[in-house]
Amino acid sequence: MEMEPPLPTHPKSWSIHTRSEIISKYQVMERVGSGAYADVYRGRRLSDGLTVALKEVHDYQSALREIEALQMLQGFPNVVVLHEHFWREDEDAVLVLEYLSTDLATVIGDAAKAKAPLPLGEIKRWMIQILCGVDACHRNMVLHRDLKPSNLLISDHGVLKLADFGQARILMEPEFDAMEENPPLQPQPYEHDACNQESSLHHPEAFPRIDNLSQAGYGNQEQGTICHEEYFRVLDEMKTKSSADDIDKDTNIPDGNTSCLATCTTSDLDNDPLITSFSYEVREGEGKELGCLTSCVGTRWFRAPELLYGSTDYGLEVDLWSLGCIFAELLTLKPLFPGTADIDQLSIIINVLGNLDEKAWPGCSKLPDYGIISFSKVERPTGLEACLPNRSPDEVSLVKKLICYDPARRATAMELLHDKYFNEEPLPVPVSELRVPLTRNGEDEDSPGGLHDNNDMGSDSDFDDFGPVNITRTGTGFSMQFP
């Protein structure tokens, strides 16, 4: 008896099988991934037999963001390729992406299961490729906002590529009229991406060498090392599009868990402990919907403190914090800050880095939730060294350059690419020598991103793990003190 095919996640998700503009060019094969806002199918391009991923995105804003960002980043070797897209007014967007069968989460998970640390030469090469991808984004003022190992896809040849740009933002100057100069993508009948051409940059060895970054192929801008002060001067002038906050209210749980879709694997969104949760807005008279503005982005374990404290005025630095968390996980094979809820996440960070105050981060008291959420004073923070046991001072130093409270102190991707750490023995191995898993592993309780470190994931409350909470009425609402 023939088995019934699985039902689609979204009521429109099987429309991809009947759309003439798609099936005339692609054979739509099995569904290989699904989430709240997208379904992904393995496909075959009829003209040449190329295997592709067909990502049908059911959320308008997520589709717009991903297409816009990937169009800007085409040609960069460490960013996933968008071959073309289909979008018309009465249908969901369908993105035709390169098919990548595994990701960095699987690399880390396999090593953790084997209880065998990754060789340092391999770690350095993975780090370099991640940095090159992030640098490409940031040089083009693309803020990813959801960097994590499962969003770092890997080709069969070992080339690592940033993917899942559904939460991405393109930053621009405040006085810049985004609607006039960079109009939003509109669904058009049978409209294809103008950047369809294949890129020769996707050869396994096509990535910047550390000793020749100026020849890295970043053709959109004048190359060279940007000084730290200049980088953040530009950063201060670039802010998220003025219309973005209103958009986020409509997409309060963005497609942040569909990285598995780009890798063409299945994930159960409802059971994922890393799903973005609401900020803790408890001011008197405010509705819960206000707890999910632009601060409510990124997977919790990799989310910067400014986001956890409700900031909606941030920039590229939130990606840099995520980088530090990813690098630490490469070194230790376990998450750096595995919080079970947003408040637990902050508590873990503060216990490691110490108290968050004006001395640690000038201006932090202006964060929206700083006066609402407070913790008991930490007399002896454990420090990042304790989180990175048996790692060298240079490795700890590299992570410290990214994991710090003050966003202005975080090293840029380009600064880290020039760090002496990558030019010292053991040197990064060639991409061709990287050990690449055959397929992506599914999330399970034995994986670093699973449930084994968190025994009380059944509750949605941020307060369950903290016992008594002191709630004090203030002039503007409430203040919560955690032990």
Short mmCIF file of C-alpha atoms in Angstrom, two decimals:
data_model
loop_
_atom_site.label_atom_id
_atom_site.label_comp_id
_atom_site.label_asym_id
_atom_site.label_seq_id
_atom_site.Cartn_x
_atom_site.Cartn_y
_atom_site.Cartn_z
CA MET A 1 0.00 0.00 0.00
CA GLU A 2 1.43 3.37 -1.02
CA MET A 3 2.06 5.74 1.90
CA GLU A 4 0.31 9.09 1.97
CA PRO A 5 2.73 12.03 1.52
CA PRO A 6 3.12 14.26 4.60
CA LEU A 7 0.72 17.16 4.83
CA PRO A 8 2.23 20.58 4.17
CA THR A 9 2.93 22.90 7.09
CA HIS A 10 1.13 25.77 5.39
CA PRO A 11 -2.17 25.46 3.51
CA LYS A 12 -0.62 27.00 0.39
CA SER A 13 2.64 25.11 0.55
CA TRP A 14 1.82 22.61 -2.16
CA SER A 15 0.99 25.33 -4.66
CA ILE A 16 4.61 25.03 -5.73
CA HIS A 17 3.69 21.81 -7.56
CA THR A 18 1.15 23.55 -9.79
CA ARG A 19 2.89 26.81 -10.65
CA SER A 20 3.73 26.65 -14.32
CA GLU A 21 6.61 29.13 -14.14
CA ILE A 22 8.36 26.83 -11.64
CA ILE A 23 7.59 23.35 -12.95
CA SER A 24 8.60 24.42 -16.46
CA LYS A 25 12.13 24.93 -15.16
CA TYR A 26 12.43 22.65 -12.11
CA GLN A 27 11.39 19.18 -11.10
CA VAL A 28 9.93 19.57 -7.61
CA MET A 29 10.94 16.55 -5.55
CA GLU A 30 10.40 15.61 -1.90
CA ARG A 31 9.81 18.12 0.86
CA VAL A 32 12.95 18.13 2.97
CA GLY A 33 12.29 20.86 5.51
CA SER A 34 9.43 22.73 7.12
CA GLY A 35 8.82 25.46 9.64
CA ALA A 36 6.26 28.04 10.69
CA TYR A 37 6.98 30.32 7.75
CA ALA A 38 8.51 28.19 5.04
CA ASP A 39 8.64 24.79 3.39
CA VAL A 40 11.63 23.55 1.43
CA TYR A 41 11.76 20.99 -1.34
CA ARG A 42 14.66 19.36 -3.07
CA GLY A 43 14.51 20.18 -6.75
CA ARG A 44 16.31 19.50 -10.00
CA ARG A 45 16.93 22.14 -12.63
CA LEU A 46 15.70 20.67 -15.90
CA SER A 47 18.20 22.51 -18.10
CA ASP A 48 21.29 20.89 -16.59
CA GLY A 49 20.21 18.53 -13.79
CA LEU A 50 21.58 20.73 -10.99
CA THR A 51 20.17 19.87 -7.55
CA VAL A 52 18.68 22.94 -5.85
CA ALA A 53 16.66 23.84 -2.78
CA LEU A 54 13.24 25.37 -3.48
CA LYS A 55 12.28 27.41 -0.44
CA GLU A 56 8.63 28.47 -0.39
CA VAL A 57 8.30 31.33 2.10
CA HIS A 58 4.81 31.98 3.45
CA ASP A 59 5.65 35.22 5.28
CA TYR A 60 5.86 38.33 3.10
CA GLN A 61 8.39 40.26 5.17
CA SER A 62 10.68 37.29 5.70
CA ALA A 63 10.71 36.64 1.95
CA LEU A 64 11.38 40.29 1.16
CA ARG A 65 14.28 40.47 3.60
CA GLU A 66 15.92 37.28 2.40
CA ILE A 67 15.65 38.11 -1.30
CA GLU A 68 16.86 41.68 -0.84
CA ALA A 69 19.86 40.65 1.26
CA LEU A 70 20.89 37.75 -0.98
CA GLN A 71 20.63 39.91 -4.10
CA MET A 72 23.06 42.37 -2.52
CA LEU A 73 25.48 39.59 -1.55
CA GLN A 74 25.58 37.56 -4.75
CA GLY A 75 29.11 36.67 -5.81
CA PHE A 76 30.54 36.44 -2.32
CA PRO A 77 31.96 32.94 -1.84
CA ASN A 78 30.84 32.53 1.79
CA VAL A 79 27.18 33.45 1.28
CA VAL A 80 24.59 30.98 0.01
CA VAL A 81 23.73 31.37 -3.68
CA LEU A 82 20.28 32.58 -4.69
CA HIS A 83 19.93 31.33 -8.27
CA GLU A 84 16.59 33.05 -8.83
CA HIS A 85 13.24 33.63 -7.24
CA PHE A 86 9.59 33.47 -8.22
CA TRP A 87 7.04 35.81 -6.72
CA ARG A 88 3.66 37.03 -7.79
CA GLU A 89 0.90 38.81 -5.96
CA ASP A 90 -1.36 35.84 -5.32
CA GLU A 91 1.34 33.32 -4.41
CA ASP A 92 4.11 32.82 -1.86
CA ALA A 93 7.68 33.65 -2.80
CA VAL A 94 9.80 30.68 -3.90
CA LEU A 95 13.56 31.06 -3.59
CA VAL A 96 15.80 28.82 -5.66
CA LEU A 97 18.91 28.29 -3.52
CA GLU A 98 21.95 26.14 -3.89
CA TYR A 99 21.51 22.78 -2.19
CA LEU A 100 23.85 22.34 0.78
CA SER A 101 23.51 19.12 2.70
CA THR A 102 25.18 19.90 6.03
CA ASP A 103 26.08 22.70 8.45
CA LEU A 104 28.46 23.73 11.21
CA ALA A 105 26.08 22.48 13.91
CA THR A 106 26.56 18.98 12.53
CA VAL A 107 30.35 19.38 12.49
CA ILE A 108 30.23 20.40 16.17
CA GLY A 109 27.68 17.75 17.08
CA ASP A 110 29.64 14.92 15.45
CA ALA A 111 32.80 15.97 17.28
CA ALA A 112 30.93 16.21 20.59
CA LYS A 113 29.45 12.74 20.19
CA ALA A 114 32.88 11.34 19.37
CA LYS A 115 34.34 13.24 22.36
CA ALA A 116 37.11 14.34 20.02
CA PRO A 117 37.95 18.08 19.90
CA LEU A 118 38.22 19.54 16.44
CA PRO A 119 41.83 19.94 15.25
CA LEU A 120 42.96 23.52 15.66
CA GLY A 121 43.85 23.88 11.99
CA GLU A 122 40.27 22.96 11.07
CA ILE A 123 38.81 25.30 13.68
CA LYS A 124 40.81 28.18 12.25
CA ARG A 125 39.65 27.46 8.72
CA TRP A 126 36.01 27.32 9.79
CA MET A 127 36.48 30.60 11.67
CA ILE A 128 38.10 32.28 8.68
CA GLN A 129 35.26 31.30 6.39
CA ILE A 130 32.67 32.55 8.88
CA LEU A 131 34.53 35.84 9.24
CA CYS A 132 34.74 36.27 5.46
CA GLY A 133 30.99 35.73 5.16
CA VAL A 134 30.18 38.16 7.97
CA ASP A 135 32.64 40.72 6.59
CA ALA A 136 30.90 40.53 3.20
CA CYS A 137 27.57 41.21 4.93
CA HIS A 138 28.85 44.07 7.05
CA ARG A 139 30.75 45.77 4.23
CA ASN A 140 27.42 45.91 2.43
CA MET A 141 25.62 47.03 5.61
CA VAL A 142 23.64 43.79 5.81
CA LEU A 143 22.85 42.85 9.40
CA HIS A 144 22.12 39.11 9.58
CA ARG A 145 20.59 39.02 13.09
CA ASP A 146 20.42 35.22 13.37
CA LEU A 147 23.95 33.87 13.19
CA LYS A 148 24.30 30.40 14.72
CA PRO A 149 25.97 27.11 13.71
CA SER A 150 22.85 25.72 12.01
CA ASN A 151 22.70 28.80 9.76
CA LEU A 152 26.28 28.24 8.58
CA LEU A 153 25.88 25.76 5.75
CA ILE A 154 28.68 23.66 4.28
CA SER A 155 29.15 22.35 0.77
CA ASP A 156 30.42 18.88 -0.02
CA HIS A 157 33.82 20.46 -0.67
CA GLY A 158 34.04 22.21 2.70
CA VAL A 159 33.03 25.74 1.67
CA LEU A 160 31.06 27.37 4.52
CA LYS A 161 28.27 29.77 3.58
CA LEU A 162 26.01 32.06 5.58
CA ALA A 163 22.32 31.29 5.05
CA ASP A 164 18.81 32.07 6.30
CA PHE A 165 18.55 35.82 5.83
CA GLY A 166 14.87 35.93 6.78
CA GLN A 167 15.66 38.22 9.73
CA ALA A 168 18.28 40.30 7.92
CA ARG A 169 18.17 44.08 7.69
CA ILE A 170 19.95 46.40 5.31
CA LEU A 171 21.15 49.41 7.29
CA MET A 172 21.27 52.88 5.82
CA GLU A 173 21.71 56.47 6.81
CA PRO A 174 18.80 57.99 8.79
CA GLU A 175 18.29 60.80 6.29
CA PHE A 176 18.26 58.35 3.42
CA ASP A 177 14.80 57.89 1.91
CA ALA A 178 14.54 54.12 1.85
CA MET A 179 11.25 54.13 -0.02
CA GLU A 180 12.62 56.23 -2.89
CA GLU A 181 16.17 54.97 -3.27
CA ASN A 182 15.69 51.33 -2.30
CA PRO A 183 12.05 50.45 -2.87
CA PRO A 184 10.80 47.23 -1.32
CA LEU A 185 10.50 44.22 -3.54
CA GLN A 186 7.00 43.76 -4.86
CA PRO A 187 5.61 40.45 -6.04
CA GLN A 188 5.46 40.47 -9.82
CA PRO A 189 4.02 37.90 -12.22
CA TYR A 190 6.73 35.33 -12.93
CA GLU A 191 9.49 37.71 -11.87
CA HIS A 192 12.98 36.20 -11.70
CA ASP A 193 16.03 37.41 -9.85
CA ALA A 194 18.25 39.55 -12.04
CA CYS A 195 21.34 38.02 -10.46
CA ASN A 196 20.87 34.54 -11.87
CA GLN A 197 24.28 33.89 -13.30
CA GLU A 198 26.46 31.15 -11.85
CA SER A 199 29.50 32.42 -9.98
CA SER A 200 32.96 31.01 -10.41
CA LEU A 201 33.65 32.02 -6.82
CA HIS A 202 32.04 28.88 -5.46
CA HIS A 203 35.02 26.65 -6.12
CA PRO A 204 36.19 24.87 -2.94
CA GLU A 205 39.33 26.96 -2.73
CA ALA A 206 37.68 30.26 -3.67
CA PHE A 207 37.87 32.20 -0.44
CA PRO A 208 40.16 34.94 0.87
CA ARG A 209 43.62 33.94 2.02
CA ILE A 210 44.58 35.52 5.30
CA ASP A 211 47.73 37.00 3.81
CA ASN A 212 45.89 38.50 0.85
CA LEU A 213 42.53 39.75 2.04
CA SER A 214 42.61 42.75 -0.25
CA GLN A 215 42.31 40.30 -3.14
CA ALA A 216 39.36 38.52 -1.59
CA GLY A 217 36.97 39.42 -4.36
CA TYR A 218 34.97 41.95 -2.36
CA GLY A 219 34.33 43.96 -5.46
CA ASN A 220 31.59 46.24 -4.18
CA GLN A 221 33.80 48.55 -2.18
CA GLU A 222 37.31 49.85 -1.89
CA GLN A 223 39.23 47.21 0.04
CA GLY A 224 41.70 47.39 2.84
CA THR A 225 41.61 47.24 6.60
CA ILE A 226 39.06 49.58 8.15
CA CYS A 227 40.22 51.05 11.43
CA HIS A 228 38.05 50.31 14.43
CA GLU A 229 37.10 53.95 14.99
CA GLU A 230 36.08 54.49 11.37
CA TYR A 231 34.04 51.29 11.33
CA PHE A 232 31.98 52.30 14.33
CA ARG A 233 31.73 55.92 13.16
CA VAL A 234 29.98 54.61 10.06
CA LEU A 235 28.03 52.18 12.19
CA ASP A 236 26.70 54.99 14.37
CA GLU A 237 25.46 56.77 11.25
CA MET A 238 23.69 53.67 9.96
CA LYS A 239 20.42 52.69 11.56
CA THR A 240 17.71 50.23 10.77
CA LYS A 241 15.11 51.42 8.27
CA SER A 242 12.55 53.61 9.93
CA SER A 243 9.71 51.38 8.83
CA ALA A 244 11.28 48.24 10.28
CA ASP A 245 9.79 48.44 13.77
CA ASP A 246 6.26 48.32 12.43
CA ILE A 247 7.17 45.33 10.28
CA ASP A 248 8.48 43.41 13.27
CA LYS A 249 5.16 43.71 15.07
CA ASP A 250 3.66 41.64 12.31
CA THR A 251 6.36 38.99 12.37
CA ASN A 252 6.82 38.49 16.09
CA ILE A 253 8.39 35.08 15.64
CA PRO A 254 10.42 35.50 12.44
CA ASP A 255 11.54 32.55 10.38
CA GLY A 256 14.58 32.19 12.56
CA ASN A 257 14.29 28.44 12.89
CA THR A 258 14.12 27.68 9.19
CA SER A 259 17.86 27.55 8.75
CA CYS A 260 17.21 23.84 8.65
CA LEU A 261 15.16 24.55 5.57
CA ALA A 262 18.05 26.04 3.69
CA THR A 263 20.06 22.95 4.57
CA CYS A 264 17.15 20.89 3.36
CA THR A 265 16.53 19.05 6.60
CA THR A 266 13.53 18.83 8.89
CA SER A 267 13.11 20.54 12.23
CA ASP A 268 10.19 20.61 14.61
CA LEU A 269 9.67 24.28 15.26
CA ASP A 270 7.30 23.79 18.16
CA ASN A 271 9.78 21.69 20.13
CA ASP A 272 12.88 23.78 19.49
CA PRO A 273 14.16 25.27 22.78
CA LEU A 274 15.95 28.00 20.84
CA ILE A 275 12.86 29.69 19.44
CA THR A 276 12.89 33.44 19.98
CA SER A 277 10.80 34.45 23.00
CA PHE A 278 9.30 37.74 24.00
CA SER A 279 11.18 40.46 25.78
CA TYR A 280 9.90 41.11 29.26
CA GLU A 281 7.78 44.22 28.94
CA VAL A 282 5.78 44.78 32.13
CA ARG A 283 5.28 48.52 32.19
CA GLU A 284 1.86 49.43 33.44
CA GLY A 285 -0.70 49.85 30.71
CA GLU A 286 1.35 48.27 27.94
CA GLY A 287 0.14 45.29 25.96
CA LYS A 288 2.14 42.14 25.46
CA GLU A 289 2.48 42.84 21.78
CA LEU A 290 4.95 45.61 22.59
CA GLY A 291 7.37 43.01 23.90
CA CYS A 292 8.22 41.92 20.39
CA LEU A 293 9.83 44.70 18.44
CA THR A 294 13.22 44.58 16.74
CA SER A 295 14.82 43.40 19.99
CA CYS A 296 13.04 40.08 19.53
CA VAL A 297 15.34 38.66 16.89
CA GLY A 298 18.02 36.00 16.80
CA THR A 299 18.15 32.67 18.53
CA ARG A 300 18.40 33.15 22.29
CA TRP A 301 21.74 31.45 22.93
CA PHE A 302 23.46 33.73 20.42
CA ARG A 303 21.56 36.94 21.22
CA ALA A 304 23.50 40.02 22.33
CA PRO A 305 22.78 41.58 25.76
CA GLU A 306 21.43 44.77 24.19
CA LEU A 307 18.71 42.72 22.50
CA LEU A 308 17.90 40.87 25.71
CA TYR A 309 17.44 44.26 27.37
CA GLY A 310 15.00 45.35 24.68
CA SER A 311 17.13 47.64 22.54
CA THR A 312 15.68 48.67 19.21
CA ASP A 313 18.61 50.95 18.39
CA TYR A 314 21.45 48.62 17.48
CA GLY A 315 23.63 47.74 14.54
CA LEU A 316 26.15 45.29 13.18
CA GLU A 317 27.60 44.63 16.64
CA VAL A 318 24.84 42.16 17.49
CA ASP A 319 26.25 39.87 14.79
CA LEU A 320 29.71 40.21 16.36
CA TRP A 321 28.42 38.95 19.72
CA SER A 322 26.89 35.96 17.94
CA LEU A 323 30.26 35.30 16.31
CA GLY A 324 31.89 35.10 19.72
CA CYS A 325 29.32 32.53 20.86
CA ILE A 326 29.90 30.47 17.71
CA PHE A 327 33.69 30.56 18.09
CA ALA A 328 33.46 29.50 21.72
CA GLU A 329 31.25 26.57 20.70
CA LEU A 330 33.78 25.51 18.06
CA LEU A 331 36.47 25.46 20.75
CA THR A 332 34.49 23.65 23.46
CA LEU A 333 31.82 21.74 21.47
CA LYS A 334 29.07 23.09 23.72
CA PRO A 335 27.06 26.33 23.85
CA LEU A 336 28.66 29.26 25.62
CA PHE A 337 25.46 30.67 27.16
CA PRO A 338 22.69 28.00 27.06
CA GLY A 339 19.85 29.93 28.68
CA THR A 340 16.44 28.30 29.13
CA ALA A 341 14.61 31.64 28.92
CA ASP A 342 15.55 35.25 28.23
CA ILE A 343 16.05 36.11 31.90
CA ASP A 344 18.06 32.93 32.45
CA GLN A 345 20.12 33.92 29.41
CA LEU A 346 20.94 37.29 30.98
CA SER A 347 21.67 35.65 34.32
CA ILE A 348 24.19 33.26 32.77
CA ILE A 349 25.92 36.08 30.89
CA ILE A 350 26.15 38.27 33.99
CA ASN A 351 27.50 35.41 36.11
CA VAL A 352 30.29 34.98 33.55
CA LEU A 353 31.09 38.57 32.57
CA GLY A 354 30.14 40.32 35.79
CA ASN A 355 27.65 43.04 36.61
CA LEU A 356 26.27 45.11 33.78
CA ASP A 357 26.72 48.73 34.79
CA GLU A 358 27.95 52.04 33.41
CA LYS A 359 31.54 51.08 34.17
CA ALA A 360 31.32 47.94 32.05
CA TRP A 361 29.26 49.61 29.32
CA PRO A 362 28.81 53.39 29.33
CA GLY A 363 25.24 54.11 28.36
CA CYS A 364 23.78 50.73 29.29
CA SER A 365 21.37 52.35 31.76
CA LYS A 366 19.52 53.81 28.77
CA LEU A 367 18.50 50.36 27.52
CA PRO A 368 14.69 50.07 27.52
CA ASP A 369 14.51 47.26 30.10
CA TYR A 370 17.57 48.17 32.18
CA GLY A 371 15.48 49.77 34.93
CA ILE A 372 12.96 46.93 34.89
CA ILE A 373 15.20 43.87 35.13
CA SER A 374 17.93 43.66 37.76
CA PHE A 375 19.97 40.88 39.33
CA SER A 376 21.76 40.44 42.61
CA LYS A 377 25.30 41.75 42.45
CA VAL A 378 27.83 39.18 41.28
CA GLU A 379 30.88 39.42 43.54
CA ARG A 380 33.05 36.92 41.68
CA PRO A 381 32.13 36.38 38.03
CA THR A 382 33.48 33.13 36.64
CA GLY A 383 35.05 34.79 33.59
CA LEU A 384 35.35 33.55 30.02
CA GLU A 385 38.49 31.60 30.90
CA ALA A 386 36.38 29.19 32.96
CA CYS A 387 34.04 28.73 30.01
CA LEU A 388 36.98 27.83 27.74
CA PRO A 389 38.92 25.26 29.77
CA ASN A 390 42.16 23.93 28.32
CA ARG A 391 42.16 26.58 25.60
CA SER A 392 45.17 28.78 24.94
CA PRO A 393 45.38 32.47 26.00
CA ASP A 394 45.21 33.44 22.31
CA GLU A 395 41.97 31.51 21.88
CA VAL A 396 40.44 33.06 24.98
CA SER A 397 41.58 36.47 23.78
CA LEU A 398 39.90 35.95 20.41
CA VAL A 399 36.55 35.20 22.05
CA LYS A 400 36.96 38.12 24.48
CA LYS A 401 37.28 40.49 21.54
CA LEU A 402 33.68 39.63 20.63
CA ILE A 403 32.03 38.71 23.94
CA CYS A 404 31.98 42.02 25.78
CA TYR A 405 29.14 44.20 27.00
CA ASP A 406 30.03 47.42 25.19
CA PRO A 407 29.14 46.94 21.51
CA ALA A 408 31.70 49.54 20.44
CA ARG A 409 34.50 47.40 21.88
CA ARG A 410 33.66 44.30 19.83
CA ALA A 411 36.22 43.58 17.13
CA THR A 412 34.99 43.73 13.54
CA ALA A 413 35.15 40.73 11.24
CA MET A 414 37.93 42.35 9.21
CA GLU A 415 39.95 43.14 12.32
CA LEU A 416 39.75 39.50 13.38
CA LEU A 417 40.75 38.29 9.92
CA HIS A 418 44.00 40.17 10.44
CA ASP A 419 44.50 38.78 13.95
CA LYS A 420 47.87 37.10 14.51
CA TYR A 421 46.04 34.03 15.79
CA PHE A 422 45.35 32.89 12.22
CA ASN A 423 48.96 33.27 11.11
CA GLU A 424 50.48 31.22 13.92
CA GLU A 425 51.07 27.48 14.09
CA PRO A 426 49.13 25.38 13.57
CA LEU A 427 48.05 27.21 10.44
CA PRO A 428 44.53 26.90 9.03
CA VAL A 429 44.18 23.78 6.90
CA PRO A 430 43.14 24.13 3.25
CA VAL A 431 39.40 23.93 2.67
CA SER A 432 39.92 20.70 0.75
CA GLU A 433 41.28 19.04 3.92
CA LEU A 434 38.28 19.86 6.10
CA ARG A 435 36.28 16.85 7.26
CA VAL A 436 32.71 17.39 6.08
CA PRO A 437 29.78 15.32 7.40
CA LEU A 438 27.80 13.62 4.65
CA THR A 439 24.44 14.98 5.82
CA ARG A 440 23.07 17.25 8.47
CA ASN A 441 22.14 15.57 11.74
CA GLY A 442 18.66 16.14 13.14
CA GLU A 443 18.34 17.81 16.52
CA ASP A 444 18.31 15.24 19.31
CA GLU A 445 18.88 15.15 23.01
CA ASP A 446 22.51 14.19 22.58
CA SER A 447 23.41 17.15 20.39
CA PRO A 448 24.90 20.39 21.72
CA GLY A 449 21.81 22.27 20.58
CA GLY A 450 19.40 19.80 22.14
CA LEU A 451 17.70 19.44 25.49
CA HIS A 452 20.30 17.59 27.53
CA ASP A 453 21.61 20.72 29.20
CA ASN A 454 18.16 22.02 30.03
CA ASN A 455 15.90 19.88 32.17
CA ASP A 456 13.06 22.35 32.67
CA MET A 457 12.10 23.33 29.18
CA GLY A 458 8.43 22.50 29.56
CA SER A 459 7.38 25.88 30.88
CA ASP A 460 7.11 29.05 28.84
CA SER A 461 7.61 31.26 31.86
CA ASP A 462 10.86 33.17 32.22
CA PHE A 463 10.44 33.17 35.99
CA ASP A 464 10.07 29.51 36.92
CA ASP A 465 13.76 28.86 37.47
CA PHE A 466 14.34 31.79 39.82
CA GLY A 467 12.11 31.19 42.80
CA PRO A 468 10.84 34.34 44.51
CA VAL A 469 10.92 37.48 42.39
CA ASN A 470 10.72 40.90 44.04
CA ILE A 471 8.31 43.07 42.05
CA THR A 472 8.23 46.74 43.02
CA ARG A 473 5.84 49.37 41.70
CA THR A 474 7.66 52.40 40.26
CA GLY A 475 6.57 55.68 38.76
CA THR A 476 6.51 54.18 35.28
CA GLY A 477 5.37 50.65 36.04
CA PHE A 478 7.23 47.79 37.75
CA SER A 479 10.75 46.67 38.55
CA MET A 480 11.74 43.02 38.91
CA GLN A 481 14.66 41.92 41.09
CA PHE A 482 16.04 38.40 40.56
CA PRO A 483 18.21 36.53 43.06
#
